[in-house]
Each structure stands twice: as C-alpha cells, then as structure tokens.
Amino acid sequence: MQVRATDPSRPCSVVWGGLPTAAVLAALPDVNVWGVNVYLGASFGTLFEQWAATSPLPLWVSEYGVDSYSSELGAEDQPTHAAEMAALAAELAAHAAATGGACVGGAAFEFADEWWKYAGGVPWEHDTTASWYTGGYADAAMHEEWFGLVSVTREPKLAYAAFAAAPDATAAACAPPAPPPPAAPPLRP
C-alpha cells in the first residue's frame, strides 16, 4: 500500500460499505483501522461480534443513522427517529473498545437534513420520496434528505437531544480512577 510505504509511522484507515470479506482483509494487510458504513436498522445486530470473529483490528462505524420521515405516516416522525438514534448510539457504547468491545467509535449520519440529496428533487424543497429501502427500521423506506439531527435551518430535532444524552463508554473508561479514601488518623494511646 503506497500510504504505508510513504509514511509507516502513522496508522492507515479504510472505510468500507459494510463488513469487508476475508479476501478484502487479506488484500489490504496494511490497514490498521477499518471503518464501515452500515444501515442495518435500529440495531447493529451481530456486526461487532462478526467483526471480532473476523479480525483483531479496531473497527469504527464511519456512517450510521436513520431518517426522521415516515412514509407509513406520511409525515415526519421525530419520536421514532430519536428512539432509533439513541438505541444505535447506546449500542455503539456497549461495544466500545475502551470497555473490551470491538468498536472504537462511530459517526452519526447526518448532522443536518440535506434537501439536495434526492436525485430528481428540488434543492429548496424537503422531498419525501424514498431514496432506497432497507429492513430493520420502523419504516423500511429511507428518505435521505431527512437524516439530520437538526433541520436544514439548524433547529434541533428530538434526535439531537436523544443523541446528546446517549451513553459515552469512552469517557467512563478513560476517566481517572477515584482517589483512595483518606487514611484514618493514628490512634493516640
């Protein structure tokens, strides 16, 4: 790999769409940290166990999330969006490498709604046409313009607060230990 030949002192990371196969891992032996973009549903399922069984290298979830528009309701569904984002963030924390898991972190997709994302849509309109479909979510239709934790005008959605309140395993694992209790004063005769 040219990157490692140029600078072997720094780690090399690659982002893959889903878990890489054993053949891909073997073809890229100089990668030190693997990233995966995954949209598996309101849970990562067995992603972290599969990774741990495949490779000893660190894994980070470089892209994950859920949209806030419900084609079933025909409207935005912020409570479900918030619940699903909070569940995903909590699952990342539960599998944190800092506490013995396989995951070194994750990046929620997306900070703000992106009105320009739907091909064939109008950039200044929030399109409700599904961009793709997947399973595992409350609504299988994915509306790529609606993934933001905040609106296009930067108004926080319910998911913003839910995501901010999600557990952070790294902070807890990296916190300094509590000081020992003070010693008892010596007894006088």
PDB file of C-alpha atoms in Angstrom:
ATOM      1  CA  MET A   1       0.000   0.000   0.000  1.00  0.00           C
ATOM      2  CA  GLN A   2       1.506   3.302  -1.074  1.00  0.00           C
ATOM      3  CA  VAL A   3       0.365   5.177   2.040  1.00  0.00           C
ATOM      4  CA  ARG A   4       2.315   2.900   4.398  1.00  0.00           C
ATOM      5  CA  ALA A   5       5.364   2.999   2.102  1.00  0.00           C
ATOM      6  CA  THR A   6       5.300   6.797   2.216  1.00  0.00           C
ATOM      7  CA  ASP A   7       4.755   7.111   5.977  1.00  0.00           C
ATOM      8  CA  PRO A   8       4.871   3.933   8.074  1.00  0.00           C
ATOM      9  CA  SER A   9       4.714   5.909  11.344  1.00  0.00           C
ATOM     10  CA  ARG A  10       1.000   6.711  11.088  1.00  0.00           C
ATOM     11  CA  PRO A  11      -1.992   4.381  11.124  1.00  0.00           C
ATOM     12  CA  CYS A  12      -3.912   3.791   7.926  1.00  0.00           C
ATOM     13  CA  SER A  13      -7.714   3.569   7.852  1.00  0.00           C
ATOM     14  CA  VAL A  14     -10.117   2.487   5.133  1.00  0.00           C
ATOM     15  CA  VAL A  15     -13.892   2.931   5.045  1.00  0.00           C
ATOM     16  CA  TRP A  16     -15.918   0.074   3.556  1.00  0.00           C
ATOM     17  CA  GLY A  17     -19.620  -0.231   2.733  1.00  0.00           C
ATOM     18  CA  GLY A  18     -20.454  -2.993   5.214  1.00  0.00           C
ATOM     19  CA  LEU A  19     -18.080  -5.515   6.731  1.00  0.00           C
ATOM     20  CA  PRO A  20     -15.160  -6.378   4.443  1.00  0.00           C
ATOM     21  CA  THR A  21     -14.762 -10.008   3.476  1.00  0.00           C
ATOM     22  CA  ALA A  22     -11.769 -12.119   4.489  1.00  0.00           C
ATOM     23  CA  ALA A  23     -10.473 -11.728   0.922  1.00  0.00           C
ATOM     24  CA  VAL A  24     -10.591  -7.934   1.205  1.00  0.00           C
ATOM     25  CA  LEU A  25      -8.835  -8.006   4.582  1.00  0.00           C
ATOM     26  CA  ALA A  26      -6.127 -10.240   3.120  1.00  0.00           C
ATOM     27  CA  ALA A  27      -5.721  -7.961   0.089  1.00  0.00           C
ATOM     28  CA  LEU A  28      -5.223  -4.891   2.311  1.00  0.00           C
ATOM     29  CA  PRO A  29      -2.857  -6.026   5.080  1.00  0.00           C
ATOM     30  CA  ASP A  30      -1.501  -2.528   5.763  1.00  0.00           C
ATOM     31  CA  VAL A  31      -4.842  -1.178   7.013  1.00  0.00           C
ATOM     32  CA  ASN A  32      -4.660  -0.566  10.773  1.00  0.00           C
ATOM     33  CA  VAL A  33      -8.231   0.600  11.461  1.00  0.00           C
ATOM     34  CA  TRP A  34     -11.323  -0.366   9.472  1.00  0.00           C
ATOM     35  CA  GLY A  35     -14.354   1.875   9.061  1.00  0.00           C
ATOM     36  CA  VAL A  36     -17.747   0.646   7.892  1.00  0.00           C
ATOM     37  CA  ASN A  37     -20.793   2.494   6.607  1.00  0.00           C
ATOM     38  CA  VAL A  38     -23.795   0.484   7.794  1.00  0.00           C
ATOM     39  CA  TYR A  39     -27.548   0.965   7.766  1.00  0.00           C
ATOM     40  CA  LEU A  40     -28.783  -2.284   9.299  1.00  0.00           C
ATOM     41  CA  GLY A  41     -31.784  -0.949  11.178  1.00  0.00           C
ATOM     42  CA  ALA A  42     -32.487   0.235  14.701  1.00  0.00           C
ATOM     43  CA  SER A  43     -29.782  -2.177  15.887  1.00  0.00           C
ATOM     44  CA  PHE A  44     -26.334  -3.147  14.656  1.00  0.00           C
ATOM     45  CA  GLY A  45     -27.346  -6.772  15.186  1.00  0.00           C
ATOM     46  CA  THR A  46     -24.272  -9.019  15.286  1.00  0.00           C
ATOM     47  CA  LEU A  47     -21.988  -6.557  13.473  1.00  0.00           C
ATOM     48  CA  PHE A  48     -19.475  -6.267  16.319  1.00  0.00           C
ATOM     49  CA  GLU A  49     -19.402  -9.988  17.051  1.00  0.00           C
ATOM     50  CA  GLN A  50     -18.906 -10.705  13.341  1.00  0.00           C
ATOM     51  CA  TRP A  51     -16.034  -8.237  13.218  1.00  0.00           C
ATOM     52  CA  ALA A  52     -14.360  -9.633  16.344  1.00  0.00           C
ATOM     53  CA  ALA A  53     -14.567 -13.130  14.841  1.00  0.00           C
ATOM     54  CA  THR A  54     -13.063 -11.875  11.554  1.00  0.00           C
ATOM     55  CA  SER A  55     -10.297  -9.500  12.600  1.00  0.00           C
ATOM     56  CA  PRO A  56      -8.388  -8.330  15.689  1.00  0.00           C
ATOM     57  CA  LEU A  57      -8.087  -4.813  14.226  1.00  0.00           C
ATOM     58  CA  PRO A  58     -10.044  -1.810  15.546  1.00  0.00           C
ATOM     59  CA  LEU A  59     -13.383  -1.072  13.868  1.00  0.00           C
ATOM     60  CA  TRP A  60     -15.195   2.233  13.705  1.00  0.00           C
ATOM     61  CA  VAL A  61     -18.678   2.783  12.330  1.00  0.00           C
ATOM     62  CA  SER A  62     -17.903   5.583   9.921  1.00  0.00           C
ATOM     63  CA  GLU A  63     -21.536   6.170   8.999  1.00  0.00           C
ATOM     64  CA  TYR A  64     -24.823   5.074  10.588  1.00  0.00           C
ATOM     65  CA  GLY A  65     -28.238   6.567  11.171  1.00  0.00           C
ATOM     66  CA  VAL A  66     -31.924   6.664  10.380  1.00  0.00           C
ATOM     67  CA  ASP A  67     -34.211   9.201   8.747  1.00  0.00           C
ATOM     68  CA  SER A  68     -36.983  11.100  10.519  1.00  0.00           C
ATOM     69  CA  TYR A  69     -39.605  10.925   7.755  1.00  0.00           C
ATOM     70  CA  SER A  70     -42.159   8.106   7.892  1.00  0.00           C
ATOM     71  CA  SER A  71     -43.715   7.017   4.628  1.00  0.00           C
ATOM     72  CA  GLU A  72     -46.180   4.994   6.688  1.00  0.00           C
ATOM     73  CA  LEU A  73     -47.405   8.134   8.492  1.00  0.00           C
ATOM     74  CA  GLY A  74     -46.883  10.476   5.544  1.00  0.00           C
ATOM     75  CA  ALA A  75     -45.158  12.904   7.912  1.00  0.00           C
ATOM     76  CA  GLU A  76     -42.047  13.422   9.968  1.00  0.00           C
ATOM     77  CA  ASP A  77     -41.837  11.055  12.962  1.00  0.00           C
ATOM     78  CA  GLN A  78     -39.351  12.671  15.337  1.00  0.00           C
ATOM     79  CA  PRO A  79     -40.102  10.437  18.360  1.00  0.00           C
ATOM     80  CA  THR A  80     -39.229   7.255  16.429  1.00  0.00           C
ATOM     81  CA  HIS A  81     -36.180   8.937  14.872  1.00  0.00           C
ATOM     82  CA  ALA A  82     -34.956   9.942  18.344  1.00  0.00           C
ATOM     83  CA  ALA A  83     -35.552   6.474  19.813  1.00  0.00           C
ATOM     84  CA  GLU A  84     -33.729   4.710  16.975  1.00  0.00           C
ATOM     85  CA  MET A  85     -30.748   7.087  17.042  1.00  0.00           C
ATOM     86  CA  ALA A  86     -30.468   6.766  20.833  1.00  0.00           C
ATOM     87  CA  ALA A  87     -30.592   2.965  20.568  1.00  0.00           C
ATOM     88  CA  LEU A  88     -27.826   2.921  17.953  1.00  0.00           C
ATOM     89  CA  ALA A  89     -25.606   5.266  19.973  1.00  0.00           C
ATOM     90  CA  ALA A  90     -26.139   3.183  23.118  1.00  0.00           C
ATOM     91  CA  GLU A  91     -25.241   0.042  21.199  1.00  0.00           C
ATOM     92  CA  LEU A  92     -22.002   1.637  19.996  1.00  0.00           C
ATOM     93  CA  ALA A  93     -21.147   2.494  23.589  1.00  0.00           C
ATOM     94  CA  ALA A  94     -21.974  -1.038  24.740  1.00  0.00           C
ATOM     95  CA  HIS A  95     -19.442  -2.426  22.236  1.00  0.00           C
ATOM     96  CA  ALA A  96     -16.728   0.176  22.881  1.00  0.00           C
ATOM     97  CA  ALA A  97     -13.129  -0.995  22.689  1.00  0.00           C
ATOM     98  CA  ALA A  98     -12.451   1.085  25.803  1.00  0.00           C
ATOM     99  CA  THR A  99     -14.548  -1.426  27.744  1.00  0.00           C
ATOM    100  CA  GLY A 100     -13.419  -4.583  25.918  1.00  0.00           C
ATOM    101  CA  GLY A 101     -15.593  -4.417  22.788  1.00  0.00           C
ATOM    102  CA  ALA A 102     -14.593  -4.275  19.142  1.00  0.00           C
ATOM    103  CA  CYS A 103     -15.693  -0.710  18.270  1.00  0.00           C
ATOM    104  CA  VAL A 104     -13.543   2.423  18.594  1.00  0.00           C
ATOM    105  CA  GLY A 105     -16.368   4.836  17.781  1.00  0.00           C
ATOM    106  CA  GLY A 106     -18.944   5.946  15.285  1.00  0.00           C
ATOM    107  CA  ALA A 107     -20.153   8.914  13.263  1.00  0.00           C
ATOM    108  CA  ALA A 108     -23.871   9.602  13.107  1.00  0.00           C
ATOM    109  CA  PHE A 109     -25.169  10.426   9.653  1.00  0.00           C
ATOM    110  CA  GLU A 110     -26.166  13.273   9.312  1.00  0.00           C
ATOM    111  CA  PHE A 111     -25.843  16.434  11.397  1.00  0.00           C
ATOM    112  CA  ALA A 112     -28.349  18.433   9.311  1.00  0.00           C
ATOM    113  CA  ASP A 113     -31.059  17.488   6.846  1.00  0.00           C
ATOM    114  CA  GLU A 114     -29.829  17.712   3.258  1.00  0.00           C
ATOM    115  CA  TRP A 115     -32.564  18.909   0.932  1.00  0.00           C
ATOM    116  CA  TRP A 116     -30.435  18.437  -2.182  1.00  0.00           C
ATOM    117  CA  LYS A 117     -29.867  14.676  -1.732  1.00  0.00           C
ATOM    118  CA  TYR A 118     -32.823  13.162  -3.613  1.00  0.00           C
ATOM    119  CA  ALA A 119     -31.888  12.762  -7.285  1.00  0.00           C
ATOM    120  CA  GLY A 120     -34.587  14.415  -9.347  1.00  0.00           C
ATOM    121  CA  GLY A 121     -35.765  16.511  -6.410  1.00  0.00           C
ATOM    122  CA  VAL A 122     -35.678  20.259  -5.965  1.00  0.00           C
ATOM    123  CA  PRO A 123     -32.809  21.598  -3.786  1.00  0.00           C
ATOM    124  CA  TRP A 124     -35.028  24.087  -1.935  1.00  0.00           C
ATOM    125  CA  GLU A 125     -37.797  21.566  -1.135  1.00  0.00           C
ATOM    126  CA  HIS A 126     -37.713  18.839   1.506  1.00  0.00           C
ATOM    127  CA  ASP A 127     -38.513  15.847  -0.678  1.00  0.00           C
ATOM    128  CA  THR A 128     -40.488  12.939   0.789  1.00  0.00           C
ATOM    129  CA  THR A 129     -39.655  10.392  -1.912  1.00  0.00           C
ATOM    130  CA  ALA A 130     -37.740   7.376  -0.613  1.00  0.00           C
ATOM    131  CA  SER A 131     -34.158   7.161  -1.873  1.00  0.00           C
ATOM    132  CA  TRP A 132     -33.753   3.459  -1.013  1.00  0.00           C
ATOM    133  CA  TYR A 133     -35.257   0.696   1.093  1.00  0.00           C
ATOM    134  CA  THR A 134     -33.881  -1.478   3.874  1.00  0.00           C
ATOM    135  CA  GLY A 135     -35.147  -3.574   6.745  1.00  0.00           C
ATOM    136  CA  GLY A 136     -34.793  -3.308  10.484  1.00  0.00           C
ATOM    137  CA  TYR A 137     -36.235   0.177  10.966  1.00  0.00           C
ATOM    138  CA  ALA A 138     -39.755   1.245  11.944  1.00  0.00           C
ATOM    139  CA  ASP A 139     -40.116   2.423   8.308  1.00  0.00           C
ATOM    140  CA  ALA A 140     -38.217   0.494   5.599  1.00  0.00           C
ATOM    141  CA  ALA A 141     -38.262   3.493   3.219  1.00  0.00           C
ATOM    142  CA  MET A 142     -35.132   5.610   3.655  1.00  0.00           C
ATOM    143  CA  HIS A 143     -35.577   9.304   2.888  1.00  0.00           C
ATOM    144  CA  GLU A 144     -32.012  10.546   2.529  1.00  0.00           C
ATOM    145  CA  GLU A 145     -32.957  14.216   2.857  1.00  0.00           C
ATOM    146  CA  TRP A 146     -34.321  13.569   6.386  1.00  0.00           C
ATOM    147  CA  PHE A 147     -31.343  12.014   8.256  1.00  0.00           C
ATOM    148  CA  GLY A 148     -30.324  15.142  10.176  1.00  0.00           C
ATOM    149  CA  LEU A 149     -30.150  15.507  13.931  1.00  0.00           C
ATOM    150  CA  VAL A 150     -31.147  19.097  13.146  1.00  0.00           C
ATOM    151  CA  SER A 151     -33.292  20.563  10.376  1.00  0.00           C
ATOM    152  CA  VAL A 152     -31.857  22.315   7.350  1.00  0.00           C
ATOM    153  CA  THR A 153     -32.344  25.598   9.277  1.00  0.00           C
ATOM    154  CA  ARG A 154     -30.384  24.067  12.203  1.00  0.00           C
ATOM    155  CA  GLU A 155     -33.381  23.660  14.517  1.00  0.00           C
ATOM    156  CA  PRO A 156     -32.638  20.692  16.784  1.00  0.00           C
ATOM    157  CA  LYS A 157     -34.882  17.673  16.293  1.00  0.00           C
ATOM    158  CA  LEU A 158     -35.804  15.339  19.160  1.00  0.00           C
ATOM    159  CA  ALA A 159     -32.992  13.060  17.960  1.00  0.00           C
ATOM    160  CA  TYR A 160     -30.449  15.798  18.714  1.00  0.00           C
ATOM    161  CA  ALA A 161     -31.194  15.699  22.444  1.00  0.00           C
ATOM    162  CA  ALA A 162     -31.527  11.896  22.458  1.00  0.00           C
ATOM    163  CA  PHE A 163     -28.162  11.512  20.734  1.00  0.00           C
ATOM    164  CA  ALA A 164     -26.504  14.043  23.069  1.00  0.00           C
ATOM    165  CA  ALA A 165     -27.818  12.119  26.100  1.00  0.00           C
ATOM    166  CA  ALA A 166     -26.615   8.729  24.815  1.00  0.00           C
ATOM    167  CA  PRO A 167     -24.046   6.901  26.927  1.00  0.00           C
ATOM    168  CA  ASP A 168     -20.374   7.551  26.265  1.00  0.00           C
ATOM    169  CA  ALA A 169     -18.415   4.431  27.201  1.00  0.00           C
ATOM    170  CA  THR A 170     -15.112   6.018  26.223  1.00  0.00           C
ATOM    171  CA  ALA A 171     -15.455   8.876  28.701  1.00  0.00           C
ATOM    172  CA  ALA A 172     -16.281   6.485  31.531  1.00  0.00           C
ATOM    173  CA  ALA A 173     -13.493   4.057  30.617  1.00  0.00           C
ATOM    174  CA  CYS A 174     -10.896   6.815  30.259  1.00  0.00           C
ATOM    175  CA  ALA A 175     -11.830   8.740  33.398  1.00  0.00           C
ATOM    176  CA  PRO A 176      -9.134   8.790  36.046  1.00  0.00           C
ATOM    177  CA  PRO A 177      -9.752   6.427  38.937  1.00  0.00           C
ATOM    178  CA  ALA A 178     -11.300   7.808  42.072  1.00  0.00           C
ATOM    179  CA  PRO A 179      -8.745   8.764  44.714  1.00  0.00           C
ATOM    180  CA  PRO A 180      -8.387   6.354  47.625  1.00  0.00           C
ATOM    181  CA  PRO A 181     -10.299   7.227  50.764  1.00  0.00           C
ATOM    182  CA  PRO A 182      -8.338   9.268  53.270  1.00  0.00           C
ATOM    183  CA  ALA A 183      -6.322   7.283  55.786  1.00  0.00           C
ATOM    184  CA  ALA A 184      -7.655   7.166  59.290  1.00  0.00           C
ATOM    185  CA  PRO A 185      -5.682   9.306  61.718  1.00  0.00           C
ATOM    186  CA  PRO A 186      -3.383   7.352  64.002  1.00  0.00           C
ATOM    187  CA  LEU A 187      -4.857   6.412  67.357  1.00  0.00           C
ATOM    188  CA  ARG A 188      -3.335   8.047  70.396  1.00  0.00           C
ATOM    189  CA  PRO A 189      -2.526   5.910  73.379  1.00  0.00           C
TER     190      PRO A 189
END
